[in-house]
Coordinates of C-alpha atoms in Angstrom, one line a residue:
P269 CA 32.2 -26.5 28.6
G270 CA 33.9 -28.9 31.4
L271 CA 37.0 -26.9 31.0
R272 CA 38.2 -25.2 34.1
R273 CA 39.0 -21.8 34.3
F274 CA 42.4 -21.2 35.8
C275 CA 45.2 -18.5 36.0
V276 CA 48.7 -18.8 36.4
V277 CA 50.6 -16.0 38.1
I278 CA 54.6 -16.2 37.5
R279 CA 55.8 -13.7 40.6
P280 CA 60.0 -13.6 40.3
Q281 CA 61.7 -14.1 43.8
V282 CA 65.1 -14.3 42.2
E283 CA 66.7 -12.3 39.3
D284 CA 67.9 -15.7 37.5
T285 CA 66.5 -15.1 33.9
G286 CA 67.2 -18.8 33.3
K287 CA 65.2 -20.4 35.7
M288 CA 62.3 -17.8 34.4
A289 CA 62.4 -19.1 31.2
A290 CA 62.0 -22.7 32.4
V291 CA 58.8 -21.6 34.1
A292 CA 57.5 -19.7 31.4
G293 CA 58.0 -23.1 29.1
M294 CA 56.5 -25.0 31.6
V295 CA 53.2 -22.9 31.7
R296 CA 53.2 -22.5 27.8
G297 CA 52.9 -26.1 27.4
P298 CA 49.7 -26.8 28.7
L299 CA 48.4 -23.1 27.4
R300 CA 48.7 -24.5 24.1
Q301 CA 46.7 -27.6 24.5
V302 CA 43.9 -25.9 26.1
S303 CA 44.2 -23.2 23.3
G304 CA 44.3 -25.9 20.7
L305 CA 41.1 -27.3 22.3
L306 CA 39.4 -24.5 22.5
K307 CA 39.7 -23.8 18.6
R308 CA 38.3 -27.3 18.1
R309 CA 35.5 -27.1 20.0
F310 CA 34.6 -23.4 18.0
H311 CA 35.1 -24.8 14.7
R312 CA 32.6 -27.5 15.5
S313 CA 30.2 -25.0 16.4
A314 CA 27.3 -24.1 14.1
P315 CA 28.2 -21.2 11.7
A316 CA 27.5 -17.4 12.2
A317 CA 24.0 -16.4 10.9
L318 CA 23.9 -14.3 8.1
Q319 CA 22.4 -10.9 8.1
L320 CA 21.3 -9.6 4.6
T321 CA 19.5 -6.7 3.8
V322 CA 17.0 -7.0 1.3
R323 CA 19.0 -4.7 -1.3
E324 CA 22.0 -7.2 -1.2
A325 CA 19.6 -10.6 -1.3
I326 CA 18.3 -9.0 -4.6
N327 CA 21.9 -8.5 -5.6
Q328 CA 23.0 -11.5 -4.8
G329 CA 20.7 -13.1 -6.7
M330 CA 20.9 -11.1 -9.7
D331 CA 24.6 -11.5 -9.7
E332 CA 24.3 -15.6 -9.4
E333 CA 22.0 -16.0 -12.2
L334 CA 23.9 -13.6 -14.3
E335 CA 27.0 -15.7 -13.7
R336 CA 25.0 -19.0 -14.3
D337 CA 23.2 -17.9 -17.7
E338 CA 25.0 -15.8 -20.1
K339 CA 21.7 -15.2 -21.5
V340 CA 20.7 -12.8 -18.7
F341 CA 21.3 -9.1 -18.9
L342 CA 20.1 -6.4 -16.9
L343 CA 18.9 -3.1 -18.1
G344 CA 17.4 0.6 -16.8
E345 CA 18.1 3.5 -15.9
E346 CA 21.3 4.0 -14.0
V347 CA 21.4 0.4 -13.3
A348 CA 25.3 0.2 -14.5
Q349 CA 28.1 2.9 -14.1
Y350 CA 25.7 4.7 -10.8
D351 CA 25.2 1.0 -9.6
G352 CA 21.3 1.5 -9.8
A353 CA 19.4 4.4 -8.2
Y354 CA 18.5 2.0 -5.1
K355 CA 22.1 0.9 -5.4
V356 CA 20.5 -2.8 -6.5
S357 CA 22.5 -3.5 -9.1
R358 CA 26.1 -2.3 -7.1
G359 CA 29.0 -3.9 -8.3
L360 CA 27.2 -5.8 -11.4
W361 CA 28.8 -3.4 -14.1
K362 CA 32.2 -3.8 -13.1
K363 CA 31.8 -7.5 -13.1
Y364 CA 30.0 -8.2 -16.5
G365 CA 30.5 -5.0 -18.5
D366 CA 28.6 -3.2 -20.9
K367 CA 27.1 -5.7 -22.5
R368 CA 25.4 -7.6 -19.7
I369 CA 24.5 -4.4 -17.8
I370 CA 23.1 -1.6 -19.7
D371 CA 22.0 1.9 -18.9
T372 CA 19.3 3.0 -21.0
P373 CA 17.8 6.5 -21.5
I374 CA 14.8 8.0 -19.3
S375 CA 12.2 6.2 -21.7
E376 CA 10.8 3.3 -20.0
M377 CA 8.5 2.5 -23.4
G378 CA 12.0 2.2 -25.4
F379 CA 13.7 -0.2 -23.1
A380 CA 10.8 -2.1 -22.0
G381 CA 10.0 -2.6 -25.7
I382 CA 13.9 -4.1 -26.3
A383 CA 13.8 -5.8 -23.2
V384 CA 10.8 -7.9 -24.7
G385 CA 12.2 -8.1 -28.1
A386 CA 15.5 -9.1 -26.5
A387 CA 13.7 -12.2 -24.6
M388 CA 11.4 -13.2 -27.6
A389 CA 15.1 -13.5 -29.4
G390 CA 15.9 -16.1 -26.7
L391 CA 17.8 -13.6 -24.0
R392 CA 16.6 -13.8 -20.4
P393 CA 16.4 -9.8 -19.6
I394 CA 16.1 -8.2 -16.2
C395 CA 14.0 -4.8 -16.8
E396 CA 14.2 -2.5 -13.7
F397 CA 11.8 0.1 -13.4
M398 CA 13.1 3.1 -11.1
T399 CA 9.8 2.4 -9.6
F400 CA 6.9 0.9 -10.7
N401 CA 5.2 4.2 -10.9
F402 CA 6.8 5.2 -14.0
S403 CA 6.1 1.4 -15.7
M404 CA 3.2 3.1 -16.7
Q405 CA 4.8 4.7 -19.5
A406 CA 4.9 1.2 -20.7
I407 CA 2.4 -0.6 -19.9
D408 CA 1.7 -1.4 -22.9
Q409 CA 5.2 -3.4 -23.6
V410 CA 4.3 -5.3 -20.3
I411 CA 0.7 -6.5 -20.6
N412 CA 0.1 -6.4 -24.6
S413 CA 3.1 -7.2 -25.9
A414 CA 5.2 -9.5 -22.9
A415 CA 1.5 -10.9 -21.0
K416 CA -0.2 -11.5 -24.4
T417 CA 2.3 -13.5 -26.8
Y418 CA 2.7 -16.7 -25.1
Y419 CA -1.2 -17.6 -25.7
M420 CA -1.4 -15.4 -29.3
S421 CA 1.4 -17.6 -30.7
A422 CA 0.0 -20.9 -29.1
G423 CA 2.4 -21.6 -27.4
L424 CA 5.2 -20.9 -30.1
Q425 CA 6.8 -17.8 -29.0
P426 CA 7.4 -17.7 -24.7
V427 CA 8.8 -14.2 -23.7
P428 CA 10.9 -14.8 -20.5
I429 CA 11.1 -11.3 -19.0
V430 CA 11.5 -10.0 -15.4
F431 CA 10.0 -6.6 -14.9
R432 CA 11.2 -5.4 -11.1
G433 CA 11.8 -2.5 -9.1
P434 CA 10.4 -0.6 -6.0
N435 CA 6.5 -1.0 -5.8
G436 CA 3.7 1.2 -3.3
A437 CA 4.1 3.7 -0.9
S438 CA 7.6 5.3 -0.3
A439 CA 8.4 8.1 2.1
G440 CA 6.9 11.7 1.6
V441 CA 7.1 11.3 -2.1
A442 CA 3.3 11.9 -2.9
A443 CA 0.5 10.9 -4.9
Q444 CA 2.3 10.2 -8.3
H445 CA 5.2 8.0 -6.2
S446 CA 2.9 5.9 -4.1
Q447 CA 0.8 3.3 -6.1
C448 CA 1.1 0.0 -5.5
F449 CA 0.7 -2.7 -8.4
A450 CA -0.1 -5.7 -7.2
A451 CA -3.9 -5.4 -8.2
W452 CA -3.0 -3.8 -11.5
Y453 CA -0.6 -6.5 -12.7
G454 CA -2.2 -9.6 -10.7
H455 CA -5.4 -8.9 -12.9
C456 CA -3.7 -9.5 -16.2
P457 CA -3.3 -12.9 -17.4
G458 CA -0.2 -14.0 -19.0
L459 CA 1.9 -12.5 -16.2
K460 CA 3.2 -13.9 -13.2
V461 CA 3.6 -11.1 -10.0
V462 CA 5.7 -11.7 -7.2
S463 CA 6.2 -9.4 -3.7
P464 CA 8.8 -10.3 -1.4
W465 CA 9.0 -9.2 2.1
N466 CA 12.4 -9.9 3.6
S467 CA 15.7 -11.4 2.0
E468 CA 14.8 -14.8 1.9
D469 CA 11.9 -13.9 -0.5
A470 CA 14.0 -11.4 -2.2
K471 CA 16.5 -14.0 -3.3
G472 CA 14.6 -16.7 -4.1
L473 CA 12.1 -15.0 -5.9
I474 CA 14.3 -13.2 -8.1
K475 CA 16.0 -16.8 -8.9
S476 CA 13.1 -18.0 -9.7
A477 CA 11.5 -15.4 -11.7
I478 CA 15.0 -15.0 -14.0
R479 CA 14.6 -18.9 -14.5
D480 CA 11.0 -18.5 -15.5
D481 CA 9.7 -19.0 -19.0
N482 CA 7.0 -16.5 -18.7
P483 CA 7.2 -12.9 -17.9
V484 CA 7.4 -12.0 -14.3
V485 CA 6.4 -8.5 -12.4
M486 CA 8.8 -8.4 -9.0
L487 CA 7.6 -5.7 -6.6
E488 CA 9.6 -4.9 -4.4
N489 CA 9.5 -2.3 -1.5
E490 CA 11.5 0.7 -1.4
L491 CA 11.5 1.1 2.3
M492 CA 12.6 -2.3 2.9
Y493 CA 15.3 -2.5 0.7
G494 CA 18.2 -1.0 4.1
V495 CA 16.4 -3.6 6.6
A496 CA 18.5 -6.8 7.2
F497 CA 16.9 -10.2 7.8
E498 CA 18.6 -13.5 9.0
L499 CA 19.1 -15.6 6.0
P500 CA 18.6 -19.3 6.2
A501 CA 21.7 -21.8 6.2
E502 CA 19.9 -23.4 2.7
A503 CA 18.9 -19.8 1.2
Q504 CA 22.9 -19.0 1.2
S505 CA 23.2 -21.7 -1.6
K506 CA 23.5 -20.7 -5.5
D507 CA 20.5 -23.2 -5.9
F508 CA 18.3 -21.9 -3.3
L509 CA 14.7 -20.8 -5.3
I510 CA 11.4 -20.2 -3.8
P511 CA 8.6 -21.7 -6.4
I512 CA 6.4 -19.3 -7.4
G513 CA 2.9 -19.4 -6.4
K514 CA 3.5 -20.6 -3.0
A515 CA 2.7 -18.6 0.1
K516 CA 4.6 -19.1 3.6
I517 CA 3.2 -19.2 7.2
E518 CA 5.4 -17.0 9.0
K519 CA 3.7 -17.6 12.5
Q520 CA 1.5 -20.5 13.5
G521 CA -1.6 -19.7 15.1
T522 CA -5.4 -20.6 16.2
H523 CA -7.3 -18.1 16.6
I524 CA -7.4 -15.9 13.2
T525 CA -5.5 -15.9 9.8
V526 CA -4.1 -12.7 8.8
V527 CA -2.9 -12.3 5.1
A528 CA -0.5 -9.9 3.6
H529 CA 2.4 -9.5 1.3
S530 CA 5.5 -7.3 0.9
R531 CA 5.9 -4.3 3.9
P532 CA 2.7 -5.2 5.6
V533 CA 3.9 -8.5 6.4
G534 CA 5.9 -7.0 9.0
H535 CA 3.5 -4.9 10.4
C536 CA 1.1 -8.2 10.8
L537 CA 3.8 -9.7 12.6
E538 CA 3.9 -7.0 15.1
A539 CA 0.4 -7.0 15.7
A540 CA 0.3 -10.6 16.2
A541 CA 3.4 -10.2 18.8
V542 CA 1.1 -7.4 20.5
L543 CA -1.8 -9.7 20.5
S544 CA -0.4 -13.1 21.8
K545 CA 0.5 -10.9 25.3
E546 CA -3.2 -11.0 25.2
G547 CA -3.7 -14.2 24.3
I548 CA -4.9 -14.1 20.7
E549 CA -2.6 -16.1 18.5
C550 CA -2.8 -14.8 15.0
E551 CA -1.7 -17.0 11.9
V552 CA 0.2 -14.7 9.6
I553 CA 0.8 -15.8 6.2
N554 CA 3.2 -13.6 3.9
L555 CA 1.7 -14.4 -0.1
R556 CA 4.7 -14.0 -1.6
T557 CA 3.2 -14.4 -5.1
I558 CA 0.1 -12.6 -6.2
R559 CA -0.3 -14.3 -9.4
P560 CA -0.9 -17.3 -9.0
M561 CA -2.1 -16.6 -6.1
D562 CA -1.8 -19.5 -2.9
I563 CA -5.6 -19.7 -2.4
E564 CA -4.9 -23.0 -0.9
A565 CA -3.1 -22.3 1.9
I566 CA -5.0 -19.4 2.6
E567 CA -8.3 -21.7 2.8
A568 CA -6.9 -24.3 5.0
S569 CA -5.6 -21.9 7.8
V570 CA -9.2 -19.9 7.4
M571 CA -10.3 -24.0 7.9
K572 CA -7.8 -24.0 11.2
T573 CA -8.9 -20.5 12.4
N574 CA -12.3 -19.5 11.6
H575 CA -11.5 -15.8 11.1
L576 CA -9.5 -13.8 8.1
V577 CA -8.3 -10.8 8.1
T578 CA -6.1 -9.5 4.8
V579 CA -3.4 -6.7 5.2
E580 CA -2.2 -4.5 2.2
G581 CA -0.8 -1.1 1.0
G582 CA -3.0 -0.6 -2.2
W583 CA -5.9 0.7 -2.7
P584 CA -9.6 -0.7 -1.2
Q585 CA -11.4 -1.1 -4.6
F586 CA -10.8 -4.3 -6.7
G587 CA -7.6 -5.0 -4.2
V588 CA -5.8 -7.9 -3.4
G589 CA -7.6 -8.5 -0.3
A590 CA -11.2 -8.0 -2.3
E591 CA -10.0 -11.0 -4.3
I592 CA -8.9 -12.5 -1.4
C593 CA -12.0 -12.4 0.3
A594 CA -14.3 -13.2 -3.1
R595 CA -12.3 -16.7 -3.4
I596 CA -12.8 -17.8 0.1
M597 CA -16.1 -17.2 0.0
E598 CA -16.9 -19.0 -3.5
G599 CA -15.0 -21.6 -2.2
P600 CA -15.2 -24.5 0.7
A601 CA -13.6 -22.7 3.5
F602 CA -16.9 -20.1 3.5
N603 CA -18.6 -22.7 5.4
F604 CA -15.7 -22.5 8.9
L605 CA -15.9 -18.8 8.9
D606 CA -17.5 -17.5 12.2
A607 CA -17.3 -13.8 11.4
P608 CA -16.9 -11.5 8.1
A609 CA -13.7 -11.4 6.4
V610 CA -12.2 -7.8 7.3
R611 CA -9.8 -5.8 4.6
V612 CA -7.2 -3.6 6.3
T613 CA -6.0 -1.2 3.1
G614 CA -4.5 1.9 2.0
A615 CA -6.9 5.0 2.1
D616 CA -9.1 5.3 -1.0
V617 CA -7.2 8.7 -1.7
P618 CA -4.3 9.9 -3.8
M619 CA -1.4 9.7 -1.4
P620 CA -0.9 12.9 0.4
Y621 CA 2.2 14.9 0.7
A622 CA 2.1 15.7 4.3
K623 CA 3.8 13.0 6.8
I624 CA 0.9 12.8 9.2
L625 CA -1.6 12.3 6.8
E626 CA 0.6 9.9 4.9
D627 CA 1.1 8.0 8.2
N628 CA -3.0 8.0 8.0
S629 CA -3.5 6.7 4.4
I630 CA -1.3 3.7 4.9
P631 CA -2.1 0.5 7.1
Q632 CA -0.2 0.8 10.4
V633 CA 0.2 -2.0 13.3
K634 CA -2.8 -0.3 15.5
D635 CA -4.8 -0.4 12.4
I636 CA -4.5 -4.6 12.1
I637 CA -4.7 -4.8 16.0
F638 CA -8.1 -2.9 15.7
A639 CA -9.5 -5.1 12.5
I640 CA -8.5 -8.3 14.4
K641 CA -10.3 -7.5 17.6
K642 CA -13.1 -6.4 15.6
T643 CA -13.3 -9.7 14.1
L644 CA -12.9 -11.5 17.3
N645 CA -15.6 -9.5 18.4
V646 CA -13.4 -8.8 21.5

């Protein structure tokens, strides 16, 4: 700004090359000055925002923690030479070698048990399940060994371990590979359970999970791995952490509170954008942590908006939304509700394989809009 646009045209009228060189020299001087000024102004401008996929964010978080603490290591099926089934651990084996990035046999109970034992011995394992559907093979290790040991040892034996991998429904993988385990693991005392949505969540939560002295279950989403988000400047720091147990208000609003975790957060923001054009302002809360749940943030929002809708990809019975509704009913925010709280959930059926049935079994943006309008009676 402030610089005049100009163009210099040299039209030689004579064949004298010496005169032409002199004219060119006269032009080059001012041009160099302008170029230098532009460069200085450019370098003073704010740095371009960094775009990072959720996959890259988790990889970056693990890489930073592996570098920071030699007690941290990763194990699971195909995490090393193959770079991970979903390429989340890409490049880590080449950087840290066989002792820190370990390929295991296809035995969840076996390598989860090894990871729990390593955590009890003072290491900090990251145990990857290829999907959390396969964690059922190791649930005795996760619940009876990892979650309960600190309590049963009267606080003498911590188990600093992270169980991570994709959770919930993917696409076209049918019933045995399409369950959300947020309510399952959130039910168990002794565990911390986190559920990231975007790249900022993913990086901040994996780093906090690795540093935590308790067993942490990190429920990622396969369909979000390749989605790129803008990473804020503070999240690009190696010291960036997201506190476990704190939700985030993704969008401020005054008419209704919408609470979600993982992929449905994006659906809620899409629904909120549509409804905003109709004069309905939704406050969208990204839970980030399932256990311990930030019920205070939800209560404060409900006291402001007087309405509540919860959204999740899991089944309705005993789900995360059911817990939120119960906590609101039992707490101070209940008296502020102007209408019953409404849950939007996955269908109460095993996941169908056919795509049209699958789409109707998972909450869509239109379902969220319908639930919000129903709650507001519009």
